[in-house]
CSV table of C-alpha atoms in Angstrom, one decimal:
chain,number,residue,atom,x,y,z
N,1,MET,CA,13.6,4.3,-9.0
N,2,PRO,CA,13.4,5.7,-6.1
N,3,VAL,CA,10.1,6.7,-5.2
N,4,THR,CA,9.0,9.9,-3.7
N,5,ASP,CA,6.2,11.3,-1.4
N,6,THR,CA,5.5,12.9,-4.9
N,7,LEU,CA,5.1,10.6,-7.0
N,8,GLY,CA,1.7,8.7,-6.2
N,9,PRO,CA,-0.2,12.2,-6.0
N,10,ALA,CA,1.0,12.7,-9.3
N,11,LEU,CA,0.0,9.0,-11.1
N,12,LEU,CA,-3.1,9.8,-10.0
N,13,ALA,CA,-3.7,13.2,-11.0
N,14,GLN,CA,-1.9,11.4,-14.7
N,15,ALA,CA,-4.8,8.7,-14.6
N,16,ARG,CA,-7.5,11.1,-14.0
N,17,HIS,CA,-6.5,13.2,-16.7
N,18,ALA,CA,-5.8,11.0,-18.8
N,19,ILE,CA,-9.0,9.3,-18.4
N,20,ALA,CA,-11.4,12.3,-19.2
N,21,ALA,CA,-9.7,13.4,-22.1
N,22,ALA,CA,-10.5,9.8,-23.6
N,23,LEU,CA,-14.1,10.3,-22.4
N,24,GLU,CA,-13.5,14.1,-23.8
N,25,GLN,CA,-14.8,15.7,-20.8
N,26,PRO,CA,-12.5,18.7,-18.8
N,27,ALA,CA,-9.7,18.2,-16.4
N,28,ASP,CA,-7.0,19.3,-14.5
N,29,GLY,CA,-4.0,19.8,-16.7
N,30,SER,CA,-1.6,17.2,-17.6
N,31,VAL,CA,0.2,16.6,-14.3
N,32,GLU,CA,4.6,16.0,-15.0
N,33,HIS,CA,6.9,14.7,-12.3
N,34,PRO,CA,10.8,13.8,-12.8
N,35,GLN,CA,10.1,9.9,-12.8
N,36,PHE,CA,7.3,9.3,-15.2
N,37,ALA,CA,10.6,9.3,-17.9
N,38,GLU,CA,11.7,6.7,-16.8
N,39,ARG,CA,11.3,2.8,-17.6
N,40,GLY,CA,8.0,1.5,-14.8
N,41,ALA,CA,5.0,-1.0,-14.9
N,42,CYS,CA,1.8,0.2,-12.9
N,43,PHE,CA,-2.0,-1.1,-12.9
N,44,VAL,CA,-4.5,1.0,-12.4
N,45,THR,CA,-7.8,0.1,-10.9
N,46,LEU,CA,-11.3,1.6,-11.0
N,47,THR,CA,-13.8,1.6,-8.2
N,48,LEU,CA,-17.1,2.5,-8.3
N,49,ASP,CA,-19.7,2.0,-5.5
N,50,GLY,CA,-17.1,0.1,-3.2
N,51,ALA,CA,-17.3,-2.6,-6.6
N,52,LEU,CA,-14.4,-3.1,-9.4
N,53,ARG,CA,-15.3,-0.8,-12.3
N,54,GLY,CA,-11.9,-2.2,-14.3
N,55,CYS,CA,-8.2,-2.9,-13.9
N,56,ILE,CA,-5.5,-2.7,-16.6
N,57,GLY,CA,-1.9,-3.1,-15.9
N,58,SER,CA,1.4,-3.5,-17.1
N,59,LEU,CA,3.9,-6.7,-15.5
N,60,ASN,CA,7.1,-5.6,-16.9
N,61,ALA,CA,8.7,-2.0,-17.0
N,62,HIS,CA,8.7,-1.5,-21.0
N,63,ARG,CA,8.0,1.9,-21.3
N,64,PRO,CA,8.2,5.5,-19.5
N,65,LEU,CA,6.0,5.2,-16.2
N,66,GLY,CA,4.0,8.8,-17.3
N,67,GLU,CA,2.9,6.6,-20.3
N,68,ASP,CA,2.3,3.5,-19.0
N,69,VAL,CA,0.2,5.4,-16.5
N,70,ARG,CA,-1.8,6.8,-19.2
N,71,GLU,CA,-2.1,3.9,-20.9
N,72,ASN,CA,-3.6,2.2,-18.7
N,73,ALA,CA,-5.5,4.3,-17.5
N,74,VAL,CA,-7.3,4.6,-20.8
N,75,ALA,CA,-7.4,0.7,-21.2
N,76,ALA,CA,-9.1,0.4,-17.7
N,77,ALA,CA,-11.5,2.5,-18.3
N,78,LEU,CA,-12.7,1.6,-21.6
N,79,ARG,CA,-11.2,-2.0,-22.2
N,80,ASP,CA,-11.1,-3.5,-19.9
N,81,PRO,CA,-13.0,-6.9,-21.4
N,82,ARG,CA,-15.2,-7.8,-18.7
N,83,PHE,CA,-16.8,-4.5,-18.1
N,84,PRO,CA,-18.7,-1.4,-20.3
N,85,PRO,CA,-16.4,1.3,-21.2
N,86,LEU,CA,-16.8,4.0,-18.8
N,87,ASP,CA,-19.1,6.8,-19.4
N,88,ALA,CA,-18.9,10.8,-18.5
N,89,ALA,CA,-21.3,10.0,-15.8
N,90,GLU,CA,-19.7,7.6,-13.7
N,91,LEU,CA,-16.2,9.7,-13.9
N,92,GLN,CA,-17.6,11.7,-10.9
N,93,ARG,CA,-17.8,9.0,-8.8
N,94,VAL,CA,-15.0,6.5,-10.2
N,95,GLU,CA,-12.2,5.8,-7.3
N,96,VAL,CA,-8.6,5.8,-9.3
N,97,GLU,CA,-5.8,3.9,-7.5
N,98,VAL,CA,-2.7,3.1,-9.0
N,99,SER,CA,-0.6,0.4,-8.0
N,100,LEU,CA,3.3,0.5,-8.9
N,101,LEU,CA,5.1,-2.7,-9.9
N,102,GLY,CA,8.3,-3.9,-7.9
N,103,GLU,CA,10.8,-6.1,-10.3
N,104,PRO,CA,8.5,-9.7,-10.4
N,105,GLU,CA,10.8,-12.5,-8.7
N,106,PHE,CA,9.9,-16.6,-10.0
N,107,ILE,CA,9.0,-18.8,-6.8
N,108,ASP,CA,11.4,-22.2,-6.6
N,109,PHE,CA,8.3,-24.5,-5.1
N,110,HIS,CA,8.1,-28.8,-5.5
N,111,ASP,CA,4.6,-28.4,-5.5
N,112,GLU,CA,1.4,-26.7,-5.0
N,113,ALA,CA,1.0,-27.1,-1.4
N,114,ASP,CA,5.0,-25.7,-1.3
N,115,ALA,CA,4.2,-22.4,-4.0
N,116,LEU,CA,1.7,-21.2,-1.7
N,117,SER,CA,3.0,-21.3,1.9
N,118,GLN,CA,5.8,-19.4,0.0
N,119,LEU,CA,3.2,-17.1,-0.3
N,120,VAL,CA,2.7,-14.3,2.5
N,121,PRO,CA,-1.3,-12.7,1.9
N,122,GLY,CA,-1.4,-9.3,1.6
N,123,ARG,CA,2.2,-8.3,0.2
N,124,ASP,CA,2.8,-10.4,-2.5
N,125,GLY,CA,1.6,-10.0,-5.7
N,126,VAL,CA,1.4,-13.5,-8.2
N,127,ILE,CA,1.6,-14.3,-11.4
N,128,PHE,CA,0.7,-17.6,-12.6
N,129,PHE,CA,2.4,-19.2,-15.3
N,130,ASN,CA,1.4,-22.4,-17.4
N,131,GLY,CA,2.1,-22.4,-20.9
N,132,CYS,CA,0.6,-19.7,-22.9
N,133,GLN,CA,-1.5,-19.6,-20.0
N,134,LYS,CA,-1.1,-16.2,-17.8
N,135,ALA,CA,-2.4,-14.3,-15.3
N,136,THR,CA,-1.8,-11.8,-12.4
N,137,PHE,CA,-3.9,-10.6,-8.8
N,138,LEU,CA,-2.2,-7.2,-7.2
N,139,PRO,CA,-1.9,-7.7,-3.3
N,140,GLN,CA,-4.8,-5.9,-2.6
N,141,VAL,CA,-6.6,-9.0,-4.0
N,142,TRP,CA,-5.9,-10.7,-0.6
N,143,GLU,CA,-8.6,-8.3,0.5
N,144,GLN,CA,-10.8,-10.3,-0.8
N,145,LEU,CA,-9.3,-13.6,-1.1
N,146,PRO,CA,-7.0,-14.5,2.2
N,147,ASP,CA,-6.7,-18.1,2.2
N,148,ARG,CA,-4.2,-19.0,-0.1
N,149,ARG,CA,-5.4,-22.0,-1.6
N,150,SER,CA,-8.7,-20.2,-2.3
N,151,PHE,CA,-6.3,-16.9,-3.8
N,152,MET,CA,-4.7,-19.1,-6.1
N,153,ALA,CA,-8.0,-21.1,-7.3
N,154,ALA,CA,-8.9,-18.1,-8.5
N,155,LEU,CA,-5.7,-16.5,-10.0
N,156,LYS,CA,-6.3,-20.5,-12.3
N,157,GLN,CA,-9.7,-19.6,-12.9
N,158,LYS,CA,-8.6,-16.4,-14.5
N,159,ALA,CA,-5.9,-17.9,-16.7
N,160,ARG,CA,-9.2,-20.5,-17.5
N,161,LEU,CA,-8.4,-23.1,-15.7
N,162,PRO,CA,-9.9,-25.4,-13.4
N,163,ALA,CA,-9.3,-24.5,-10.1
N,164,ASP,CA,-7.9,-27.3,-9.1
N,165,PHE,CA,-5.6,-27.6,-12.0
N,166,TRP,CA,-2.2,-28.4,-11.4
N,167,GLY,CA,0.7,-29.5,-13.6
N,168,PRO,CA,4.4,-29.9,-14.3
N,169,ASN,CA,4.4,-26.8,-16.4
N,170,VAL,CA,3.2,-24.1,-13.5
N,171,MET,CA,5.2,-21.4,-12.7
N,172,LEU,CA,4.5,-18.7,-10.1
N,173,ALA,CA,6.6,-15.3,-9.9
N,174,ARG,CA,5.7,-12.5,-7.4
N,175,TYR,CA,6.2,-9.2,-7.0
N,176,GLN,CA,5.7,-7.0,-4.4
N,177,VAL,CA,3.6,-3.0,-5.6
N,178,ARG,CA,3.2,0.4,-3.6
N,179,LYS,CA,-0.3,1.7,-3.8
N,180,TRP,CA,-1.6,5.3,-3.7
N,181,LYS,CA,-5.7,5.4,-3.9
N,182,GLU,CA,-7.8,8.7,-4.6
N,183,GLU,CA,-10.0,9.9,-1.6
N,184,SER,CA,-13.9,9.4,-2.3
N,185,GLY,CA,-15.2,10.8,-5.5
N,186,GLY,CA,-12.0,11.6,-6.7
N,187,SER,CA,-8.9,13.7,-5.5
């Protein structure tokens, strides 16, 4: 999917509009973009006063991008199990970030050290699989966890496994994102 300079602002506006509508709050009109009709996968991340307030997304492009951003924005605001639903008072203060995911690519490795050596901090988003257990971190998580071992340990814990877990069924995939973030207080 080609990415244009107008796509990021349109994604941010669409995400904010969807959240406002779900909270029954006034919002600018819905934004359209030609690429919204193409299949795409995105994550919507909400921050409030610099702290994570919700993050939900799609790893695979299984629906039109416009629908994906709307659904993930509402889910991040109202259904992220780590947080209570966003309320109308928080809506004006929350900052929205949209990450458009590239196609995940599986990594071949011999052991955990080999896998870690292939990851590029700050660039690679990572999906961890072990049987039915799965978790992902966007590339932005490297900002909080710049050490490869700490990053992987936290990712395993997100998959509800011990930080030191490794086994023969572990699979990893990596992906890159193009991201856009609102200026403080929405945009």
